[in-house]
PDB file of C-alpha atoms in Angstrom:
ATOM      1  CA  UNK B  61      34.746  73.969  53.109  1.00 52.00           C
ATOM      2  CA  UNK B  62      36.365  72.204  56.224  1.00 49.00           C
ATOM      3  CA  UNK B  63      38.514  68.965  55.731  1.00 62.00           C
ATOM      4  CA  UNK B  64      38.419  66.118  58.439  1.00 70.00           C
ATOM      5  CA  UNK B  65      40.395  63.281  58.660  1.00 77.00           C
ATOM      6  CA  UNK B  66      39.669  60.034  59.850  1.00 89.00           C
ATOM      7  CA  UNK B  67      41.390  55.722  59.023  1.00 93.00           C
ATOM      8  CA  UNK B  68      39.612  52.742  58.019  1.00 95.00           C
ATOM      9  CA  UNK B  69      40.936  49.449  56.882  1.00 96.00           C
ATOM     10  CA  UNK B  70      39.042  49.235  53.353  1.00 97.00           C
ATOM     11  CA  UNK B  71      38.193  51.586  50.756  1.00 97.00           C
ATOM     12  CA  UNK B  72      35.374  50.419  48.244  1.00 98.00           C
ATOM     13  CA  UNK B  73      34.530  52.664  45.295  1.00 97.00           C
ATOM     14  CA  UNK B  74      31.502  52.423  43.637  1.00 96.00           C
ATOM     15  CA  UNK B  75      28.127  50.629  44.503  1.00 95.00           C
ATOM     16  CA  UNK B  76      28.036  48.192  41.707  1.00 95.00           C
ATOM     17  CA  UNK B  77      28.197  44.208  41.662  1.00 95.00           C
ATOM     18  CA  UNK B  78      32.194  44.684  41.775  1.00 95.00           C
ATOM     19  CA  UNK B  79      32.400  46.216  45.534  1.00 97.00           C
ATOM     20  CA  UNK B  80      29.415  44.433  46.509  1.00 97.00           C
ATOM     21  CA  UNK B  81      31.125  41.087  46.112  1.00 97.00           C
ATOM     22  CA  UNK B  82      34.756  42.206  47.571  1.00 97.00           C
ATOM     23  CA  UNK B  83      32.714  43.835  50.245  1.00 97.00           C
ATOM     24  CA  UNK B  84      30.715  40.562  51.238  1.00 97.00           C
ATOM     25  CA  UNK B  85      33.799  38.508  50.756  1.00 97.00           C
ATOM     26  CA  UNK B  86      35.860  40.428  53.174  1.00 96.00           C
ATOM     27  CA  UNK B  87      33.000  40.473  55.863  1.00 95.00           C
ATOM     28  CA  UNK B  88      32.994  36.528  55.516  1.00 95.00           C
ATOM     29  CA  UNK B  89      36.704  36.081  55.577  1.00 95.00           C
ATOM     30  CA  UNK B  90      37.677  38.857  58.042  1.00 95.00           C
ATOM     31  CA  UNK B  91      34.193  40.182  59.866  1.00 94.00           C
ATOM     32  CA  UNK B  92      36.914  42.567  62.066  1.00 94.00           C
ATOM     33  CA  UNK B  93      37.610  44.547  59.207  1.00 95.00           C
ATOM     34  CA  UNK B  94      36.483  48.246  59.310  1.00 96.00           C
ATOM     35  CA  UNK B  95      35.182  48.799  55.538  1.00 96.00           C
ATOM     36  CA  UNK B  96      33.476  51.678  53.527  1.00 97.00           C
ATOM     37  CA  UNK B  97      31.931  51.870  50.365  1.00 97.00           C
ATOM     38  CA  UNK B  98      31.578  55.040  48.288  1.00 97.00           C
ATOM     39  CA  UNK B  99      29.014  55.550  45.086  1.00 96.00           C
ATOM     40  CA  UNK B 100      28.667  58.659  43.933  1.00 95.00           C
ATOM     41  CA  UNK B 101      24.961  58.068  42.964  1.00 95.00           C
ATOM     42  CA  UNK B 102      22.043  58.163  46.002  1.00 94.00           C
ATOM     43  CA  UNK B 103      21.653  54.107  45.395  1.00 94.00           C
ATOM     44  CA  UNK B 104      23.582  51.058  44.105  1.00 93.00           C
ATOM     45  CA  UNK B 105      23.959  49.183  41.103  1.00 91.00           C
ATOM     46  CA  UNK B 106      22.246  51.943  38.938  1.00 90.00           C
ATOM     47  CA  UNK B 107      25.333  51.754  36.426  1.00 89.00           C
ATOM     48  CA  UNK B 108      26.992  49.363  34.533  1.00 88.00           C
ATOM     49  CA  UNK B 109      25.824  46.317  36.816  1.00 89.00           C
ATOM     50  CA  UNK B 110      22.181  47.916  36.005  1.00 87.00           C
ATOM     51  CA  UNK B 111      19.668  45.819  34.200  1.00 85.00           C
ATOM     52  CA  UNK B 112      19.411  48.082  31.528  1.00 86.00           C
ATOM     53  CA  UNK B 113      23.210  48.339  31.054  1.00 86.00           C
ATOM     54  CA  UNK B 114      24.385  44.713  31.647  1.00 83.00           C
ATOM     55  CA  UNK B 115      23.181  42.111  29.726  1.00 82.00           C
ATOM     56  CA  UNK B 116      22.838  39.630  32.386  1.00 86.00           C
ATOM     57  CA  UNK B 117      24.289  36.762  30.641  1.00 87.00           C
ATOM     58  CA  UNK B 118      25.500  34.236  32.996  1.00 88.00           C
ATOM     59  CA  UNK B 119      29.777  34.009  31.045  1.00 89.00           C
ATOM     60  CA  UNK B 120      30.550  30.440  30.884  1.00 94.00           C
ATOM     61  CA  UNK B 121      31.876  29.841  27.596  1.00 95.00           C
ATOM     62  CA  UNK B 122      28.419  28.216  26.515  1.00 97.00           C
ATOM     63  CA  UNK B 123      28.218  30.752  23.607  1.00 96.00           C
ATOM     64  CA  UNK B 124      30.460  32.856  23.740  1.00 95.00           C
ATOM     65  CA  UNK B 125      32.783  31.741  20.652  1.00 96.00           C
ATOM     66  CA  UNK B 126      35.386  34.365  21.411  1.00 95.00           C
ATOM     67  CA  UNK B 127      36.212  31.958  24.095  1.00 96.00           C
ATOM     68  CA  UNK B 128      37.076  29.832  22.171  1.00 96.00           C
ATOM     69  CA  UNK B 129      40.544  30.187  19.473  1.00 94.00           C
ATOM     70  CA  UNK B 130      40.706  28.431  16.468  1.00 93.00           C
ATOM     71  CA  UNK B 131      44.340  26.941  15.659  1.00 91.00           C
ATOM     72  CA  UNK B 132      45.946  26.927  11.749  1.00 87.00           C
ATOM     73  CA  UNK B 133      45.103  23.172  11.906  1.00 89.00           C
ATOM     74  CA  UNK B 134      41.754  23.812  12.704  1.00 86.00           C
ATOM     75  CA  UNK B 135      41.786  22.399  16.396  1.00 92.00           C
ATOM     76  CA  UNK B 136      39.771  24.299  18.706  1.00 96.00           C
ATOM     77  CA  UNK B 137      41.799  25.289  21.913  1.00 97.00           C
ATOM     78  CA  UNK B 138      38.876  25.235  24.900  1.00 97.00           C
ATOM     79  CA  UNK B 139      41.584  26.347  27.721  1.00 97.00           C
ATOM     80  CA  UNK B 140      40.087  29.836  28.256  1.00 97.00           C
ATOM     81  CA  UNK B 141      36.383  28.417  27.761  1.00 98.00           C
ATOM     82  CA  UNK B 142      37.266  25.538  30.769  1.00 98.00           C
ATOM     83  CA  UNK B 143      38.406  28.584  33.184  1.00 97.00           C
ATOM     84  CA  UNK B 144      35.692  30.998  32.392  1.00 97.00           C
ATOM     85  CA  UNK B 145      33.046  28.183  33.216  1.00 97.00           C
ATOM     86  CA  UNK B 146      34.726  27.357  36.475  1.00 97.00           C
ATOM     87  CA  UNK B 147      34.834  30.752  37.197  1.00 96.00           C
ATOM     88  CA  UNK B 148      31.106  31.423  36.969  1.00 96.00           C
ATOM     89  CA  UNK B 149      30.782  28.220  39.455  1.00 97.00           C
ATOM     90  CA  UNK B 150      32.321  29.426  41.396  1.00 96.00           C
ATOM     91  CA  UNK B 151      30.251  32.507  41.924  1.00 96.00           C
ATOM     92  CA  UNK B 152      27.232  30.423  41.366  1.00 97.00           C
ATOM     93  CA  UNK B 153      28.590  28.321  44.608  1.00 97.00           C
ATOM     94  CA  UNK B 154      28.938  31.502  46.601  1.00 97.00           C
ATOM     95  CA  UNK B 155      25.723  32.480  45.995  1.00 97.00           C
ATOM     96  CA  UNK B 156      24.116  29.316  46.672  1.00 97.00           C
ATOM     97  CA  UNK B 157      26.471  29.588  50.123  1.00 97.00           C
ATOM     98  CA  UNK B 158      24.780  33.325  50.830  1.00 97.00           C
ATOM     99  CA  UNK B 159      21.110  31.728  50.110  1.00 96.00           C
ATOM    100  CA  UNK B 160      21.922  28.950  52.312  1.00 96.00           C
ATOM    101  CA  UNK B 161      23.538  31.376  54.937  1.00 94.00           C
ATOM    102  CA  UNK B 162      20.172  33.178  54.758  1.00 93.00           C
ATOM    103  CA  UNK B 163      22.027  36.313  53.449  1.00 92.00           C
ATOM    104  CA  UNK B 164      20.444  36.279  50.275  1.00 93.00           C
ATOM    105  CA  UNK B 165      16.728  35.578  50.078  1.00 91.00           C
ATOM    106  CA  UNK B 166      14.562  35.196  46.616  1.00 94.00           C
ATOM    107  CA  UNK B 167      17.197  33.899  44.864  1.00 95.00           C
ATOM    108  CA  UNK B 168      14.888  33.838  41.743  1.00 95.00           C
ATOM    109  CA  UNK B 169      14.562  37.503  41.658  1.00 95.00           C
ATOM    110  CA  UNK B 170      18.628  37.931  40.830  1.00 96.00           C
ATOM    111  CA  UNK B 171      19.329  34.669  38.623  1.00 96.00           C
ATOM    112  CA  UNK B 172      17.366  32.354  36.272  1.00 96.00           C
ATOM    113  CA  UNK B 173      17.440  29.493  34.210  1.00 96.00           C
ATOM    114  CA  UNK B 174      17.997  30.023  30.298  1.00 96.00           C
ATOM    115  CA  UNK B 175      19.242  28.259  27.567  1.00 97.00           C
ATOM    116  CA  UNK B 176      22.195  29.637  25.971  1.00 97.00           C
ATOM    117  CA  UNK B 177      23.045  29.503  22.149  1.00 97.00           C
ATOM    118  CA  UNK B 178      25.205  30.146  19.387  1.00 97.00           C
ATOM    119  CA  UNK B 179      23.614  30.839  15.990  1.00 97.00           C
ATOM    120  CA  UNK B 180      26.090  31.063  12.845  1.00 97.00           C
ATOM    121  CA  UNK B 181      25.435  31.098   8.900  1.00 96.00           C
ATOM    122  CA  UNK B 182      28.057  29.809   6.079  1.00 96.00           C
ATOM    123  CA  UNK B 183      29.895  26.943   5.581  1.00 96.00           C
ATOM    124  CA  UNK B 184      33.201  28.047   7.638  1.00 96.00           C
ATOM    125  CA  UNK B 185      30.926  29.241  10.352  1.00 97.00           C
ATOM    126  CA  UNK B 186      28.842  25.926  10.341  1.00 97.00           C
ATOM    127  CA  UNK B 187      32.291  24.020  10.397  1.00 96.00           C
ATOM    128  CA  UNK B 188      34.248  25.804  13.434  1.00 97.00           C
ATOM    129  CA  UNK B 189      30.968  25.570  15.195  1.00 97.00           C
ATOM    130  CA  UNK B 190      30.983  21.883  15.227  1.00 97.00           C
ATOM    131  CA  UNK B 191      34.453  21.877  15.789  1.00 97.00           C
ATOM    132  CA  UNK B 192      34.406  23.783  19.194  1.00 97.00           C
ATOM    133  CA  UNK B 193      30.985  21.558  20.164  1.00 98.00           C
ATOM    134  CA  UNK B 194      32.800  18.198  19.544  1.00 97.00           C
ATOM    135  CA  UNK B 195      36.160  19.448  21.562  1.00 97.00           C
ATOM    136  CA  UNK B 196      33.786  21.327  24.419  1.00 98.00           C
ATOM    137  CA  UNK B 197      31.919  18.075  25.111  1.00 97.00           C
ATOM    138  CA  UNK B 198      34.833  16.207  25.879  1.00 96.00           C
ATOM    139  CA  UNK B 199      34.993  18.401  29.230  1.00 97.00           C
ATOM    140  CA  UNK B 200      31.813  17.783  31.930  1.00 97.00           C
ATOM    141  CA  UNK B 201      31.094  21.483  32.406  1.00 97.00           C
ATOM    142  CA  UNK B 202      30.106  21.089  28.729  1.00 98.00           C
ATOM    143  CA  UNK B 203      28.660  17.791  28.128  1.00 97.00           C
ATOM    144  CA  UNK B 204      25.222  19.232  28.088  1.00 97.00           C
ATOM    145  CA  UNK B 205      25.690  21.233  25.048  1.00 98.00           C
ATOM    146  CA  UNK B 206      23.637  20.066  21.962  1.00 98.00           C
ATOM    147  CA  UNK B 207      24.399  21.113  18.027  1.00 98.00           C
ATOM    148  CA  UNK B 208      21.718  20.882  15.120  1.00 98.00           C
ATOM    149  CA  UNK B 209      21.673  21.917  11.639  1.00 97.00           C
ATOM    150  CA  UNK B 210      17.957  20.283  11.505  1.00 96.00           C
ATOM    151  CA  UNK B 211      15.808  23.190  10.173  1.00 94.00           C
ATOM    152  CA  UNK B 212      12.611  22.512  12.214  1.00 95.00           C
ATOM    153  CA  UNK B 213      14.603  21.981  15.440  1.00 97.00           C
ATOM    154  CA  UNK B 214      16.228  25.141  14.999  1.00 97.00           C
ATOM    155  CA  UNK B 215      12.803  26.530  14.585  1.00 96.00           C
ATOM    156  CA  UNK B 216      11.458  25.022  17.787  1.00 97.00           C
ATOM    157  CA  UNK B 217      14.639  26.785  19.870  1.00 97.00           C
ATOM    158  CA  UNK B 218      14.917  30.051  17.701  1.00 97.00           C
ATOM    159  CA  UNK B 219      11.425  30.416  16.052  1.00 97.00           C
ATOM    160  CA  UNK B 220      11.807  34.331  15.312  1.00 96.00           C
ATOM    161  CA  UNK B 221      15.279  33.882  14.153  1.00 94.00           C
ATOM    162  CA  UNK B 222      13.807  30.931  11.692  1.00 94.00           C
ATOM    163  CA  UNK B 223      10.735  33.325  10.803  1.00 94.00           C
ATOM    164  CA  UNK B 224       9.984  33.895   7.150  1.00 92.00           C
ATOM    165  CA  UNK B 225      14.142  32.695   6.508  1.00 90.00           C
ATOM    166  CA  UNK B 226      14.926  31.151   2.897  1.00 87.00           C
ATOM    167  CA  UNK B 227      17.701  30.850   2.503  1.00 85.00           C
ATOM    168  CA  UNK B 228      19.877  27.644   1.592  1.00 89.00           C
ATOM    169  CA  UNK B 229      23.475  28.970   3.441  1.00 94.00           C
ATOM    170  CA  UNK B 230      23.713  26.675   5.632  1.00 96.00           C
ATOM    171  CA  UNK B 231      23.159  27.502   9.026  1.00 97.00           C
ATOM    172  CA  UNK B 232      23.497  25.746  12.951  1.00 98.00           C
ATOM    173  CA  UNK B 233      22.829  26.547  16.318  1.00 98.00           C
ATOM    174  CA  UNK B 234      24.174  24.980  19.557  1.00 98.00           C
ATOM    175  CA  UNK B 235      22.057  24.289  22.702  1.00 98.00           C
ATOM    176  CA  UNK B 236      23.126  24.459  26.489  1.00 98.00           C
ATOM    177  CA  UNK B 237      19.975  24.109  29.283  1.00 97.00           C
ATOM    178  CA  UNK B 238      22.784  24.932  31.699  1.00 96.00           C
ATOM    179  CA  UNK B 239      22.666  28.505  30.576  1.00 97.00           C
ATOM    180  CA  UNK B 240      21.404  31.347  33.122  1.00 96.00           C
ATOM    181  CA  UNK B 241      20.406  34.498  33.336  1.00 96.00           C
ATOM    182  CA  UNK B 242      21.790  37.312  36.186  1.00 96.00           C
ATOM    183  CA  UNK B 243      20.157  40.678  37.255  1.00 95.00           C
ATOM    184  CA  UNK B 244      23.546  42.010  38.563  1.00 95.00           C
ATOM    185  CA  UNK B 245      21.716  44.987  39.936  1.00 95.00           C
ATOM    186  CA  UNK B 246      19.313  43.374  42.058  1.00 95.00           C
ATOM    187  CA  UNK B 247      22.186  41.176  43.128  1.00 97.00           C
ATOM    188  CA  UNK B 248      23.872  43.964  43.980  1.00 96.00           C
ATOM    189  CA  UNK B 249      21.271  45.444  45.663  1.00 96.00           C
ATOM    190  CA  UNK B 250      20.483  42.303  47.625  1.00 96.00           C
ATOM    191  CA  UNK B 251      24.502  42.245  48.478  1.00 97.00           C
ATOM    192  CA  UNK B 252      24.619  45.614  49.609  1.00 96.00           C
ATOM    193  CA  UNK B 253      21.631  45.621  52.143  1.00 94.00           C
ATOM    194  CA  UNK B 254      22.608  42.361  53.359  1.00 94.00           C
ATOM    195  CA  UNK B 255      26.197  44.232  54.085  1.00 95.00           C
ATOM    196  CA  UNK B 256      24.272  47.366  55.486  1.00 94.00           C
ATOM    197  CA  UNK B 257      22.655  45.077  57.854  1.00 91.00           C
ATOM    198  CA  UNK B 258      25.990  43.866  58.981  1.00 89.00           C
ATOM    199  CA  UNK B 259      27.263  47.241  60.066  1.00 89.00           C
ATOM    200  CA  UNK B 260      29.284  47.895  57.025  1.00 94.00           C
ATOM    201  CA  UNK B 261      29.167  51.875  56.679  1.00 95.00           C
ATOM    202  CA  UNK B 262      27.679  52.907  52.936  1.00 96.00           C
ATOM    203  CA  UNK B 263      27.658  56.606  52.035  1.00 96.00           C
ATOM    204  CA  UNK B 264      25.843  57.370  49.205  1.00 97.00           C
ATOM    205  CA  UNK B 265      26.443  60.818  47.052  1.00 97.00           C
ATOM    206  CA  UNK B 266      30.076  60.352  48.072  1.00 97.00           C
ATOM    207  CA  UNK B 267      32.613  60.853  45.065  1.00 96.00           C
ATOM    208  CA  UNK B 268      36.245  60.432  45.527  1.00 95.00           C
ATOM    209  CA  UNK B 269      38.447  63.380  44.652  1.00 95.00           C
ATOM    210  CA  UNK B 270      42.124  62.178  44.424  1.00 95.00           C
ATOM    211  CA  UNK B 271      44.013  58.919  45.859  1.00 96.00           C
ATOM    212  CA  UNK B 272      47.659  59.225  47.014  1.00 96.00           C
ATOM    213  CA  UNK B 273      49.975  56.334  48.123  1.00 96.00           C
ATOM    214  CA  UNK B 274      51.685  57.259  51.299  1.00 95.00           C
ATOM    215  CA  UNK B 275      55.354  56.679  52.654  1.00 95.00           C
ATOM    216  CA  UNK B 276      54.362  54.042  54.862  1.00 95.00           C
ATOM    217  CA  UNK B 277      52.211  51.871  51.717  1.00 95.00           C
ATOM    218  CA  UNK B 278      49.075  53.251  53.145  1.00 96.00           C
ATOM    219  CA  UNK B 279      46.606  54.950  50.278  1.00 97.00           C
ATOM    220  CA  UNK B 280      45.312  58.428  51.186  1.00 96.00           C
ATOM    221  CA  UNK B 281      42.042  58.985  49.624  1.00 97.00           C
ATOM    222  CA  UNK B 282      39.813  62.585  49.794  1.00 96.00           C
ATOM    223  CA  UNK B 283      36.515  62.102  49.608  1.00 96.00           C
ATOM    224  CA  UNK B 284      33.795  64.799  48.760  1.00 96.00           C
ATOM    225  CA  UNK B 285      30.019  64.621  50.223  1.00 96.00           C
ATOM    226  CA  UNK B 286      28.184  65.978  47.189  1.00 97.00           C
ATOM    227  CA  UNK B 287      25.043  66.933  49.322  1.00 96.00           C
ATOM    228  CA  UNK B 288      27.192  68.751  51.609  1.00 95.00           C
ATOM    229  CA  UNK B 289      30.355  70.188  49.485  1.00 95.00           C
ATOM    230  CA  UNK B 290      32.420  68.803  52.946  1.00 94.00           C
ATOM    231  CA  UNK B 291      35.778  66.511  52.123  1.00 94.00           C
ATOM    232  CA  UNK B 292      37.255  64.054  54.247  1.00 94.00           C
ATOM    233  CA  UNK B 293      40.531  62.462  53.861  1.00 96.00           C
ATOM    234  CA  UNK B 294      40.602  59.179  54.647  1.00 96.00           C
ATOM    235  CA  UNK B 295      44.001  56.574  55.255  1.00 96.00           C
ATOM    236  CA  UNK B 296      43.050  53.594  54.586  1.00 97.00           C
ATOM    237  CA  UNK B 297      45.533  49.967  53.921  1.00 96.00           C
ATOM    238  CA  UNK B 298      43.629  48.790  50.854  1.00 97.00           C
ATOM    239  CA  UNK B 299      41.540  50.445  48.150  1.00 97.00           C
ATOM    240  CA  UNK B 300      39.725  48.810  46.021  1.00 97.00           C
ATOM    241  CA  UNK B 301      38.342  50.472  42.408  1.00 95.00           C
ATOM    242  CA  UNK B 302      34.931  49.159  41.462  1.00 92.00           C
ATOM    243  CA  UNK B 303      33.660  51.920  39.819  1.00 84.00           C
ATOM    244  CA  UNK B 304      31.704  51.930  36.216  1.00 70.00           C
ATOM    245  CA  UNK B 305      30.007  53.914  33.812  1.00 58.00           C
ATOM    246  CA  UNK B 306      27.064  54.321  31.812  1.00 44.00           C
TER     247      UNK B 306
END
């Protein structure tokens, strides 16, 4: 087993939604750039940004109530809900900039449209909930957002939830059309042929081995061709780590 050697201004590792972002950012921002990607796998996005291992849910703080702390005096800090949502703007505004571009076509087969909710049961539950509703609307990124504790409307958004249920706990749901849905792996799909296109070198069943940093802050990285058994050791200025796992 023979080693070569060879340089390259970017390392990506691993095919998923990660180094398909970085990689299409870079391209954008500094098209000169010599970059490679390494998965290990014979395609991308087949692990955690796969549709069967990523839930797809488009994080911005709609109903996700993690985002959201509680305070002793029962305010309802929104600070890390406000910067999640801009956040996922902002890569909803890149993407719209790609479709535009023409670098990402069928926009409809990566993201759609759905409603996101929060469903909770009990008394405290039912009283936070309204609490973090009546502080999130004061923002515009959450203005949309709708609360009921009406059983039939709660039936028309949730019916199976509603199916056959009894109970008198009291119960409420909140309501945000803004909501959407993301296939990261076809994104990342769509990403990494659009980057393929642009003469950015992929190599598939490629699985990194060891990464060194070197005396002059360059990263030395060995690479293995698993079809081959044949490692190359690459110098490269930046490495990035975008690898996953089922």
């Amino acid at each position: 087993m023979s080693t070569q050697h060879s340089k390259t201004d970017v390392i990506l590792i691993g095919g998923g939604i990660m180094s398909a972002t970085l990689g299409t950012l870079l391209k954008e921002l500094s098209p000169e750039k010599d970059i490679i990607l390494f998965e290990r796998l014979n395609q991308p996005g087949e692990e955690s940004s796969n549709v069967w291992n990523n839930a797809g849910t488009g994080h911005s703080a709609l109903c996700e109530l993690n985002y959201t702390k509680e305070g002793k005096n029962g305010s309802v800090d929104i600070t890390k809900a406000i910067h999640i949502n801009e956040q996922f703007q902002l890569s909803k505004q890149f993407w719209a900039y790609l479709v535009r571009t023409g670098q990402l076509k069928s926009p409809g087969n990566f993201i759609q449209s759905v409603p996101h909710m929060s469903f909770v049961k009990g008394e405290e539950n039912v009283r936070f909930l309204k609490s973090r509703v009546a502080s999130l609307q004061k923002n515009v990124l959450f203005e949309k957002m709708k609360i009921s504790q009406d059983t039939e409307q709660i039936k028309e958004w949730v019916p199976l939830m509603m199916e056959g249920r009894q109970s008198d706990e009291p119960i409420a749901i909140t309501y945000d059309e803004t909501g959407t849905d993301v296939n990261f792996g076809a994104l990342t799909k769509k990403l990494i042929n659009n980057l393929q296109e642009n003469n950015m070198e992929i190599k598939y069943k490629h699985e990194v081995q060891d990464i060194k940093k070197l005396n002059n802050d360059n990263w030395n990285v060995i690479i293995k061709d698993l079809t081959t058994g044949q490692e190359v050791t690459y110098e490269t200025k930046f490495v990035f780590i975008g690898a996953g796992w089922c």
